[in-house]
mmCIF file of C-alpha atoms and ligand atoms in Angstrom:
data_model
loop_
_atom_site.group_PDB
_atom_site.id
_atom_site.type_symbol
_atom_site.label_atom_id
_atom_site.label_comp_id
_atom_site.label_asym_id
_atom_site.label_seq_id
_atom_site.Cartn_x
_atom_site.Cartn_y
_atom_site.Cartn_z
ATOM 1 C CA MET A 1 71.238 163.241 85.625
ATOM 2 C CA GLN A 2 69.189 162.613 88.763
ATOM 3 C CA GLU A 3 72.280 161.347 90.558
ATOM 4 C CA LEU A 4 74.224 164.515 89.719
ATOM 5 C CA GLU A 5 71.276 166.661 90.767
ATOM 6 C CA ARG A 6 71.114 164.921 94.128
ATOM 7 C CA LYS A 7 74.872 165.016 94.703
ATOM 8 C CA LEU A 8 75.165 168.684 93.749
ATOM 9 C CA ALA A 9 72.282 169.686 96.018
ATOM 10 C CA GLU A 10 74.053 167.852 98.814
ATOM 11 C CA TYR A 11 77.507 169.259 98.016
ATOM 12 C CA LEU A 12 76.230 172.820 97.731
ATOM 13 C CA ASN A 13 73.898 172.380 100.689
ATOM 14 C CA VAL A 14 70.741 173.608 98.927
ATOM 15 C CA GLU A 15 67.300 172.074 98.633
ATOM 16 C CA TYR A 16 65.713 172.892 95.275
ATOM 17 C CA LEU A 17 68.358 172.509 92.579
ATOM 18 C CA LEU A 18 67.344 171.943 88.966
ATOM 19 C CA LEU A 19 69.899 170.955 86.321
ATOM 20 C CA VAL A 20 69.602 172.603 82.904
ATOM 21 C CA ASN A 21 71.599 172.496 79.673
ATOM 22 C CA ASN A 22 73.566 175.754 80.123
ATOM 23 C CA GLY A 23 73.921 178.815 82.323
ATOM 24 C CA THR A 24 71.969 181.054 79.966
ATOM 25 C CA MET A 25 69.043 178.625 80.017
ATOM 26 C CA ALA A 26 69.304 178.719 83.823
ATOM 27 C CA LEU A 27 68.690 182.488 83.706
ATOM 28 C CA ASP A 28 65.853 182.101 81.180
ATOM 29 C CA ILE A 29 64.150 179.445 83.308
ATOM 30 C CA ALA A 30 64.539 181.495 86.485
ATOM 31 C CA TYR A 31 62.878 184.537 84.863
ATOM 32 C CA ARG A 32 60.100 182.405 83.374
ATOM 33 C CA ALA A 33 59.401 180.410 86.519
ATOM 34 C CA LEU A 34 59.251 183.602 88.601
ATOM 35 C CA GLU A 35 57.245 185.398 85.890
ATOM 36 C CA VAL A 36 59.621 188.350 85.635
ATOM 37 C CA ASP A 37 57.865 191.015 83.626
ATOM 38 C CA GLY A 38 59.050 194.512 82.773
ATOM 39 C CA LEU A 39 61.975 196.491 84.114
ATOM 40 C CA VAL A 40 64.960 194.563 85.455
ATOM 41 C CA ILE A 41 67.769 196.244 87.394
ATOM 42 C CA THR A 42 71.073 194.583 86.610
ATOM 43 C CA THR A 43 74.825 195.126 86.452
ATOM 44 C CA PRO A 44 76.821 196.129 83.363
ATOM 45 C CA PHE A 45 79.937 194.420 84.736
ATOM 46 C CA THR A 46 79.193 190.853 83.702
ATOM 47 C CA PHE A 47 79.206 188.439 80.797
ATOM 48 C CA ALA A 48 76.816 189.275 77.948
ATOM 49 C CA ALA A 49 74.450 186.386 78.814
ATOM 50 C CA THR A 50 73.219 188.074 82.012
ATOM 51 C CA THR A 51 71.804 190.978 80.024
ATOM 52 C CA SER A 52 70.929 189.253 76.768
ATOM 53 C CA SER A 53 68.771 186.719 78.634
ATOM 54 C CA ILE A 54 66.808 189.603 80.186
ATOM 55 C CA CYS A 55 66.183 191.042 76.705
ATOM 56 C CA TRP A 56 65.523 187.577 75.230
ATOM 57 C CA GLN A 57 62.605 187.215 77.674
ATOM 58 C CA HIS A 58 61.251 190.578 76.433
ATOM 59 C CA ASN A 59 62.193 192.392 79.610
ATOM 60 C CA THR A 60 64.053 195.702 79.796
ATOM 61 C CA PRO A 61 67.438 195.955 81.506
ATOM 62 C CA VAL A 62 68.366 199.061 83.498
ATOM 63 C CA PHE A 63 71.990 199.224 84.593
ATOM 64 C CA ALA A 64 73.018 200.011 88.153
ATOM 65 C CA ASP A 65 76.616 200.941 88.897
ATOM 66 C CA ILE A 66 79.005 198.668 90.800
ATOM 67 C CA SER A 67 81.120 198.797 93.922
ATOM 68 C CA SER A 68 84.713 199.807 93.184
ATOM 69 C CA GLU A 69 85.833 197.225 95.768
ATOM 70 C CA SER A 70 83.842 194.034 95.157
ATOM 71 C CA PHE A 71 82.826 194.925 91.561
ATOM 72 C CA THR A 72 79.281 193.704 92.347
ATOM 73 C CA LEU A 73 76.035 195.626 91.804
ATOM 74 C CA ASP A 74 75.741 198.675 94.083
ATOM 75 C CA ILE A 75 72.056 198.829 94.907
ATOM 76 C CA ALA A 76 72.532 202.271 96.522
ATOM 77 C CA SER A 77 73.331 203.661 93.055
ATOM 78 C CA VAL A 78 69.733 203.072 91.915
ATOM 79 C CA ASP A 79 67.182 205.830 92.510
ATOM 80 C CA ASP A 80 63.831 205.169 94.185
ATOM 81 C CA LYS A 81 61.810 205.904 91.058
ATOM 82 C CA THR A 82 63.618 203.204 89.063
ATOM 83 C CA LEU A 83 63.279 200.803 91.987
ATOM 84 C CA SER A 84 59.547 201.450 92.243
ATOM 85 C CA LEU A 85 59.136 200.591 88.545
ATOM 86 C CA ALA A 86 61.309 197.467 88.598
ATOM 87 C CA ASP A 87 59.935 193.943 88.715
ATOM 88 C CA ALA A 88 63.244 192.221 89.415
ATOM 89 C CA ILE A 89 66.894 192.706 90.343
ATOM 90 C CA VAL A 90 69.542 190.535 88.646
ATOM 91 C CA PRO A 91 72.913 191.002 90.371
ATOM 92 C CA VAL A 92 76.035 188.926 89.658
ATOM 93 C CA HIS A 93 78.452 187.415 92.189
ATOM 94 C CA VAL A 94 81.375 188.760 90.149
ATOM 95 C CA PHE A 95 84.484 186.514 90.072
ATOM 96 C CA GLY A 96 82.787 184.605 92.888
ATOM 97 C CA HIS A 97 82.588 187.565 95.268
ATOM 98 C CA PRO A 98 79.106 187.611 96.822
ATOM 99 C CA CYS A 99 76.926 190.671 96.305
ATOM 100 C CA GLN A 100 75.647 192.799 99.215
ATOM 101 C CA VAL A 101 72.941 190.203 99.750
ATOM 102 C CA ASP A 102 71.364 191.744 102.861
ATOM 103 C CA GLU A 103 71.124 195.250 101.390
ATOM 104 C CA ILE A 104 69.664 193.862 98.171
ATOM 105 C CA ALA A 105 67.132 191.761 100.086
ATOM 106 C CA ALA A 106 65.999 194.821 102.059
ATOM 107 C CA VAL A 107 65.565 196.953 98.930
ATOM 108 C CA ALA A 108 63.784 194.118 97.101
ATOM 109 C CA LYS A 109 61.364 193.690 99.980
ATOM 110 C CA LYS A 110 60.639 197.402 100.183
ATOM 111 C CA HIS A 111 59.960 197.688 96.448
ATOM 112 C CA ASN A 112 58.420 194.247 95.965
ATOM 113 C CA CYS A 113 61.080 193.066 93.490
ATOM 114 C CA LYS A 114 62.123 189.518 92.715
ATOM 115 C CA VAL A 115 65.845 188.796 93.054
ATOM 116 C CA ILE A 116 67.663 186.416 90.720
ATOM 117 C CA TYR A 117 71.380 186.050 91.317
ATOM 118 C CA ASP A 118 73.630 185.124 88.427
ATOM 119 C CA ALA A 119 75.960 182.872 90.427
ATOM 120 C CA ALA A 120 77.817 181.484 87.400
ATOM 121 C CA HIS A 121 81.146 182.303 89.103
ATOM 122 C CA ALA A 122 80.137 181.391 92.631
ATOM 123 C CA PHE A 123 80.193 177.594 92.754
ATOM 124 C CA ALA A 124 80.750 176.458 96.362
ATOM 125 C CA THR A 125 81.003 180.054 97.643
ATOM 126 C CA THR A 126 79.764 180.737 101.169
ATOM 127 C CA ILE A 127 78.866 183.789 103.266
ATOM 128 C CA ASN A 128 79.232 183.157 107.005
ATOM 129 C CA ASN A 129 79.409 179.434 106.151
ATOM 130 C CA ARG A 130 76.062 179.568 104.350
ATOM 131 C CA SER A 131 75.823 178.844 100.618
ATOM 132 C CA VAL A 132 75.621 181.994 98.524
ATOM 133 C CA LEU A 133 72.990 180.133 96.466
ATOM 134 C CA ALA A 134 70.568 180.357 99.377
ATOM 135 C CA TYR A 135 70.067 184.090 98.711
ATOM 136 C CA GLY A 136 67.446 185.513 96.356
ATOM 137 C CA ASP A 137 64.335 183.924 94.857
ATOM 138 C CA ALA A 138 66.654 182.028 92.543
ATOM 139 C CA ALA A 139 70.378 181.697 91.867
ATOM 140 C CA THR A 140 71.768 180.382 88.594
ATOM 141 C CA LEU A 141 74.956 178.444 87.859
ATOM 142 C CA SER A 142 76.882 177.758 84.662
ATOM 143 C CA PHE A 143 78.744 174.490 84.189
ATOM 144 C CA HIS A 144 80.431 175.482 80.945
ATOM 145 C CA ALA A 145 83.883 173.995 80.384
ATOM 146 C CA THR A 146 85.502 177.327 81.272
ATOM 147 C CA LYS A 147 83.901 177.390 84.709
ATOM 148 C CA LEU A 148 85.272 176.057 87.999
ATOM 149 C CA PHE A 149 82.972 173.017 88.119
ATOM 150 C CA HIS A 150 81.822 171.894 84.699
ATOM 151 C CA THR A 151 79.813 169.396 82.684
ATOM 152 C CA VAL A 152 81.268 170.677 79.333
ATOM 153 C CA GLU A 153 77.951 172.480 78.794
ATOM 154 C CA GLY A 154 75.406 172.723 81.570
ATOM 155 C CA GLY A 155 73.951 174.778 84.356
ATOM 156 C CA ALA A 156 71.541 174.803 87.257
ATOM 157 C CA VAL A 157 68.954 176.942 88.992
ATOM 158 C CA VAL A 158 68.549 176.914 92.746
ATOM 159 C CA PHE A 159 65.110 178.076 93.867
ATOM 160 C CA LYS A 160 64.037 179.335 97.247
ATOM 161 C CA ASP A 161 60.429 178.282 96.848
ATOM 162 C CA LYS A 162 59.327 174.674 96.306
ATOM 163 C CA ALA A 163 56.308 175.572 94.147
ATOM 164 C CA VAL A 164 58.440 177.650 91.761
ATOM 165 C CA TYR A 165 60.965 174.817 91.571
ATOM 166 C CA GLU A 166 58.189 172.319 90.728
ATOM 167 C CA LYS A 167 56.976 174.619 87.959
ATOM 168 C CA ALA A 168 60.520 175.060 86.594
ATOM 169 C CA LYS A 169 60.892 171.275 86.437
ATOM 170 C CA LEU A 170 58.008 171.216 83.972
ATOM 171 C CA LEU A 171 59.270 174.261 82.052
ATOM 172 C CA VAL A 172 62.561 172.562 81.109
ATOM 173 C CA ASN A 173 60.682 169.474 79.885
ATOM 174 C CA PHE A 174 58.401 171.105 77.283
ATOM 175 C CA GLY A 175 55.982 172.192 80.042
ATOM 176 C CA LEU A 176 54.656 168.631 80.296
ATOM 177 C CA ASN A 177 52.978 167.506 83.495
ATOM 178 C CA SER A 178 52.793 163.910 84.762
ATOM 179 C CA GLN A 179 49.947 163.173 82.347
ATOM 180 C CA GLN A 180 52.227 164.363 79.493
ATOM 181 C CA VAL A 181 49.951 167.358 78.944
ATOM 182 C CA PRO A 182 51.659 170.733 78.374
ATOM 183 C CA GLU A 183 50.569 172.568 81.499
ATOM 184 C CA PHE A 184 52.865 175.524 80.762
ATOM 185 C CA ILE A 185 54.571 176.853 77.663
ATOM 186 C CA GLY A 186 57.875 175.081 78.106
ATOM 187 C CA THR A 187 61.131 174.446 76.324
ATOM 188 C CA ASN A 188 63.827 171.786 76.166
ATOM 189 C CA GLY A 189 66.220 172.850 78.887
ATOM 190 C CA LYS A 190 67.259 169.437 80.179
ATOM 191 C CA LEU A 191 70.853 168.491 80.890
ATOM 192 C CA SER A 192 71.822 165.407 78.901
ATOM 193 C CA GLU A 193 72.973 162.181 80.563
ATOM 194 C CA VAL A 194 76.370 162.423 78.845
ATOM 195 C CA HIS A 195 76.966 165.893 80.263
ATOM 196 C CA ALA A 196 75.748 164.731 83.681
ATOM 197 C CA ALA A 197 78.264 161.850 83.615
ATOM 198 C CA MET A 198 81.047 164.387 83.026
ATOM 199 C CA GLY A 199 79.788 166.331 86.029
ATOM 200 C CA LEU A 200 79.781 163.251 88.268
ATOM 201 C CA THR A 201 83.419 162.628 87.379
ATOM 202 C CA ASN A 202 84.449 166.250 87.918
ATOM 203 C CA LEU A 203 82.667 166.399 91.255
ATOM 204 C CA THR A 204 85.021 163.744 92.639
ATOM 205 C CA PHE A 205 88.015 166.094 92.515
ATOM 206 C CA ILE A 206 86.398 169.500 92.921
ATOM 207 C CA ASP A 207 87.724 170.040 96.468
ATOM 208 C CA ALA A 208 91.318 169.360 95.428
ATOM 209 C CA LEU A 209 90.876 171.635 92.418
ATOM 210 C CA ILE A 210 89.539 174.537 94.485
ATOM 211 C CA LYS A 211 92.403 174.167 96.959
ATOM 212 C CA HIS A 212 95.007 174.164 94.180
ATOM 213 C CA ARG A 213 93.508 177.263 92.599
ATOM 214 C CA GLN A 214 93.357 179.084 95.925
ATOM 215 C CA GLN A 215 97.084 178.417 96.366
ATOM 216 C CA LEU A 216 97.877 179.730 92.888
ATOM 217 C CA LYS A 217 95.801 182.829 93.530
ATOM 218 C CA ALA A 218 97.549 183.483 96.845
ATOM 219 C CA ALA A 219 100.915 183.238 95.051
ATOM 220 C CA TYR A 220 99.788 185.770 92.438
ATOM 221 C CA TYR A 221 98.614 188.158 95.184
ATOM 222 C CA ASP A 222 101.909 187.795 96.974
ATOM 223 C CA ARG A 223 104.033 188.684 93.971
ATOM 224 C CA LEU A 224 101.874 191.334 92.324
ATOM 225 C CA ASN A 225 100.381 193.397 95.121
ATOM 226 C CA THR A 226 102.745 196.362 94.901
ATOM 227 C CA TYR A 227 102.230 196.761 91.164
ATOM 228 C CA MET A 228 98.481 196.506 90.691
ATOM 229 C CA SER A 229 95.250 196.362 92.624
ATOM 230 C CA PHE A 230 92.760 193.555 93.106
ATOM 231 C CA GLN A 231 89.133 192.936 93.891
ATOM 232 C CA THR A 232 88.699 193.512 97.647
ATOM 233 C CA TRP A 233 87.389 190.465 99.492
ATOM 234 C CA GLN A 234 85.231 190.592 102.611
ATOM 235 C CA ALA A 235 86.446 188.536 105.545
ATOM 236 C CA ASN A 236 83.279 186.461 105.993
ATOM 237 C CA VAL A 237 83.139 185.003 102.466
ATOM 238 C CA THR A 238 85.071 182.218 100.756
ATOM 239 C CA ASP A 239 87.011 182.698 97.519
ATOM 240 C CA ASN A 240 86.691 179.610 95.296
ATOM 241 C CA GLY A 241 89.763 180.606 93.274
ATOM 242 C CA ALA A 242 87.851 180.665 89.998
ATOM 243 C CA TYR A 243 89.427 183.856 88.588
ATOM 244 C CA MET A 244 92.526 186.014 88.987
ATOM 245 C CA PRO A 245 91.449 189.536 87.988
ATOM 246 C CA VAL A 246 93.913 192.426 88.253
ATOM 247 C CA LEU A 247 93.386 196.144 87.751
ATOM 248 C CA LEU A 248 95.954 198.216 85.900
ATOM 249 C CA LYS A 249 96.312 201.993 86.012
ATOM 250 C CA ASN A 250 94.491 202.712 82.774
ATOM 251 C CA GLU A 251 93.400 201.172 79.500
ATOM 252 C CA ALA A 252 96.581 202.102 77.606
ATOM 253 C CA GLU A 253 98.716 200.288 80.169
ATOM 254 C CA LEU A 254 96.359 197.298 80.081
ATOM 255 C CA LEU A 255 96.514 197.011 76.299
ATOM 256 C CA HIS A 256 100.295 197.270 76.300
ATOM 257 C CA VAL A 257 100.619 194.537 78.936
ATOM 258 C CA ILE A 258 98.185 192.191 77.168
ATOM 259 C CA ASN A 259 100.040 192.607 73.866
ATOM 260 C CA VAL A 260 103.487 191.974 75.334
ATOM 261 C CA LEU A 261 102.279 188.921 77.279
ATOM 262 C CA ALA A 262 100.605 187.554 74.144
ATOM 263 C CA VAL A 263 103.930 187.684 72.304
ATOM 264 C CA GLU A 264 105.374 185.547 75.127
ATOM 265 C CA GLY A 265 102.517 183.063 74.700
ATOM 266 C CA ILE A 266 100.664 184.142 77.844
ATOM 267 C CA GLN A 267 96.998 184.902 77.431
ATOM 268 C CA ALA A 268 95.528 187.512 79.756
ATOM 269 C CA ARG A 269 91.857 188.032 79.023
ATOM 270 C CA ARG A 270 89.860 191.264 79.133
ATOM 271 C CA TYR A 271 87.037 190.050 81.330
ATOM 272 C CA PHE A 272 84.602 191.695 81.559
ATOM 273 C CA TYR A 273 84.841 194.122 78.693
ATOM 274 C CA PRO A 274 83.083 196.219 77.556
ATOM 275 C CA SER A 275 80.794 197.548 80.253
ATOM 276 C CA LEU A 276 77.382 196.354 79.012
ATOM 277 C CA SER A 277 75.760 199.726 79.710
ATOM 278 C CA LEU A 278 77.730 201.006 76.701
ATOM 279 C CA VAL A 279 76.429 198.301 74.357
ATOM 280 C CA GLU A 280 73.924 199.627 71.855
ATOM 281 C CA SER A 281 71.858 196.467 71.461
ATOM 282 C CA PHE A 282 71.231 196.369 75.222
ATOM 283 C CA GLY A 283 69.641 199.838 75.211
ATOM 284 C CA GLN A 284 72.283 201.794 77.190
ATOM 285 C CA ARG A 285 69.963 202.581 80.114
ATOM 286 C CA GLY A 286 71.766 203.696 83.264
ATOM 287 C CA VAL A 287 74.758 205.816 84.223
ATOM 288 C CA THR A 288 77.642 203.627 85.367
ATOM 289 C CA PRO A 289 80.966 205.491 85.623
ATOM 290 C CA ILE A 290 82.571 203.012 88.031
ATOM 291 C CA ALA A 291 81.681 199.965 85.937
ATOM 292 C CA ASN A 292 82.908 201.685 82.784
ATOM 293 C CA ASP A 293 86.212 202.549 84.447
ATOM 294 C CA ILE A 294 86.798 199.084 85.921
ATOM 295 C CA ALA A 295 85.870 197.344 82.650
ATOM 296 C CA SER A 296 88.370 199.490 80.759
ATOM 297 C CA ARG A 297 91.410 198.408 82.807
ATOM 298 C CA ILE A 298 90.767 194.929 84.183
ATOM 299 C CA MET A 299 92.121 191.599 82.954
ATOM 300 C CA CYS A 300 92.132 188.022 84.203
ATOM 301 C CA LEU A 301 95.482 186.233 84.457
ATOM 302 C CA PRO A 302 95.939 182.544 83.599
ATOM 303 C CA LEU A 303 94.488 180.307 86.334
ATOM 304 C CA TYR A 304 93.705 176.683 85.562
ATOM 305 C CA ALA A 305 94.058 173.171 86.939
ATOM 306 C CA ASP A 306 97.385 172.316 85.261
ATOM 307 C CA LEU A 307 99.051 175.609 86.151
ATOM 308 C CA GLN A 308 101.833 175.235 88.728
ATOM 309 C CA LEU A 309 103.276 177.610 91.333
ATOM 310 C CA THR A 310 106.451 177.910 89.241
ATOM 311 C CA ASP A 311 104.322 179.093 86.297
ATOM 312 C CA VAL A 312 102.663 181.714 88.490
ATOM 313 C CA LYS A 313 106.090 183.023 89.480
ATOM 314 C CA LEU A 314 107.234 183.137 85.871
ATOM 315 C CA ILE A 315 104.110 184.933 84.685
ATOM 316 C CA SER A 316 104.192 187.367 87.606
ATOM 317 C CA ASP A 317 107.854 188.254 87.067
ATOM 318 C CA MET A 318 107.272 188.803 83.381
ATOM 319 C CA LEU A 319 104.243 190.952 84.135
ATOM 320 C CA ILE A 320 106.179 193.050 86.653
ATOM 321 C CA ASN A 321 108.977 193.616 84.159
ATOM 322 C CA VAL A 322 106.603 194.768 81.461
ATOM 323 C CA ILE A 323 104.865 197.148 83.849
ATOM 324 C CA LYS A 324 108.117 198.580 85.200
ATOM 325 C CA GLN A 325 109.365 199.247 81.689
ATOM 326 C CA TYR A 326 106.072 200.740 80.586
ATOM 327 C CA ARG A 327 105.741 202.993 83.621
ATOM 328 C CA GLY A 328 109.364 204.068 83.257
ATOM 329 C CA ARG A 329 108.639 205.161 79.703
ATOM 330 C CA THR A 330 105.337 206.898 80.275
ATOM 331 C CA THR A 331 106.026 208.792 83.509
ATOM 332 C CA THR A 332 108.302 211.818 83.468
HETATM 333 C C1 PLP N 401 79.390 181.766 81.797
HETATM 334 C C2 PLP N 401 78.438 182.788 82.277
HETATM 335 C C3 PLP N 401 77.085 182.786 81.886
HETATM 336 C C4 PLP N 401 76.539 181.893 80.809
HETATM 337 O O1 PLP N 401 76.658 180.543 81.055
HETATM 338 P P1 PLP N 401 76.662 179.515 79.809
HETATM 339 O O2 PLP N 401 76.688 178.177 80.503
HETATM 340 O O3 PLP N 401 77.893 179.773 79.018
HETATM 341 O O4 PLP N 401 75.411 179.734 79.051
HETATM 342 C C5 PLP N 401 76.236 183.713 82.458
HETATM 343 N N1 PLP N 401 76.676 184.612 83.342
HETATM 344 C C6 PLP N 401 77.969 184.669 83.735
HETATM 345 C C7 PLP N 401 78.386 185.681 84.741
HETATM 346 C C8 PLP N 401 78.896 183.779 83.196
HETATM 347 O O5 PLP N 401 80.188 183.856 83.563
#
């Protein structure tokens, strides 16, 4: 476990990295270590864990809208009153695309908010050659088996501040200090040695994996670009090739395509759906038309280690055929 922690900190080029037993625990520990309390501005275009962890820690999520280009939290969509009441901002580097980190930092400073990035998709991502994990008071990673780098189950928190990191180290180990006295109210958030061993093995071929996935993604882009639109990537950031999201014209078209592909044995996943600002249990606070629209017509195409370029061509051609037929039928 310590070896993986050291090697990951080195690989990702960050100082204070703490391994934990999953990505949701990483969020929980970040909020606890930073003492997040009250209103939290977050994005509805994410996996449920981003929001449920905020609620689980008895905080209140308020949903900002997202950029229609990067799909990340648009801090300009939040009014000053909400910002003045907020204790923290929890944006997500969606599909690995970094948030507007400088704008968010400026707003957070002005309104005295903590910033915790959910970086579950952003393993090895950089902005101007700097790790995306270096932004915010904390950034969290998930190492679930479905993620780019994985330990089967696992996660990590990267802290900016050494003192907060030292506190978090105790929090994941029942709050016990070196005298084995519970100095804080802690939990069991440790990554197991078996999971860490899996991570050490996976780390040996992560570079080759990222490269392969980037090639597959480029091939998808090449074939599909006249038929659908994609997340727009800034020039100064790296794409780790973790996901292949595509936007269709509307939800009806999306559902048709997913159903036809499923019959052919190809699984395209609605990810993320639904927009979490529409979910009753999360309180439905915030007006998010862009997120609701994107969530209704986005899907992720197959992208995994064993997929080959020939598969990408097959899937793309099939997808194009389905869309052509569908659009031929529905337009007059
Ligand atoms: C996977 C994921 C999580 C949760 O991580 P787990 O390791 O499954 O607990 C949180 N946020 C995002 C954006 C994710 O994709």
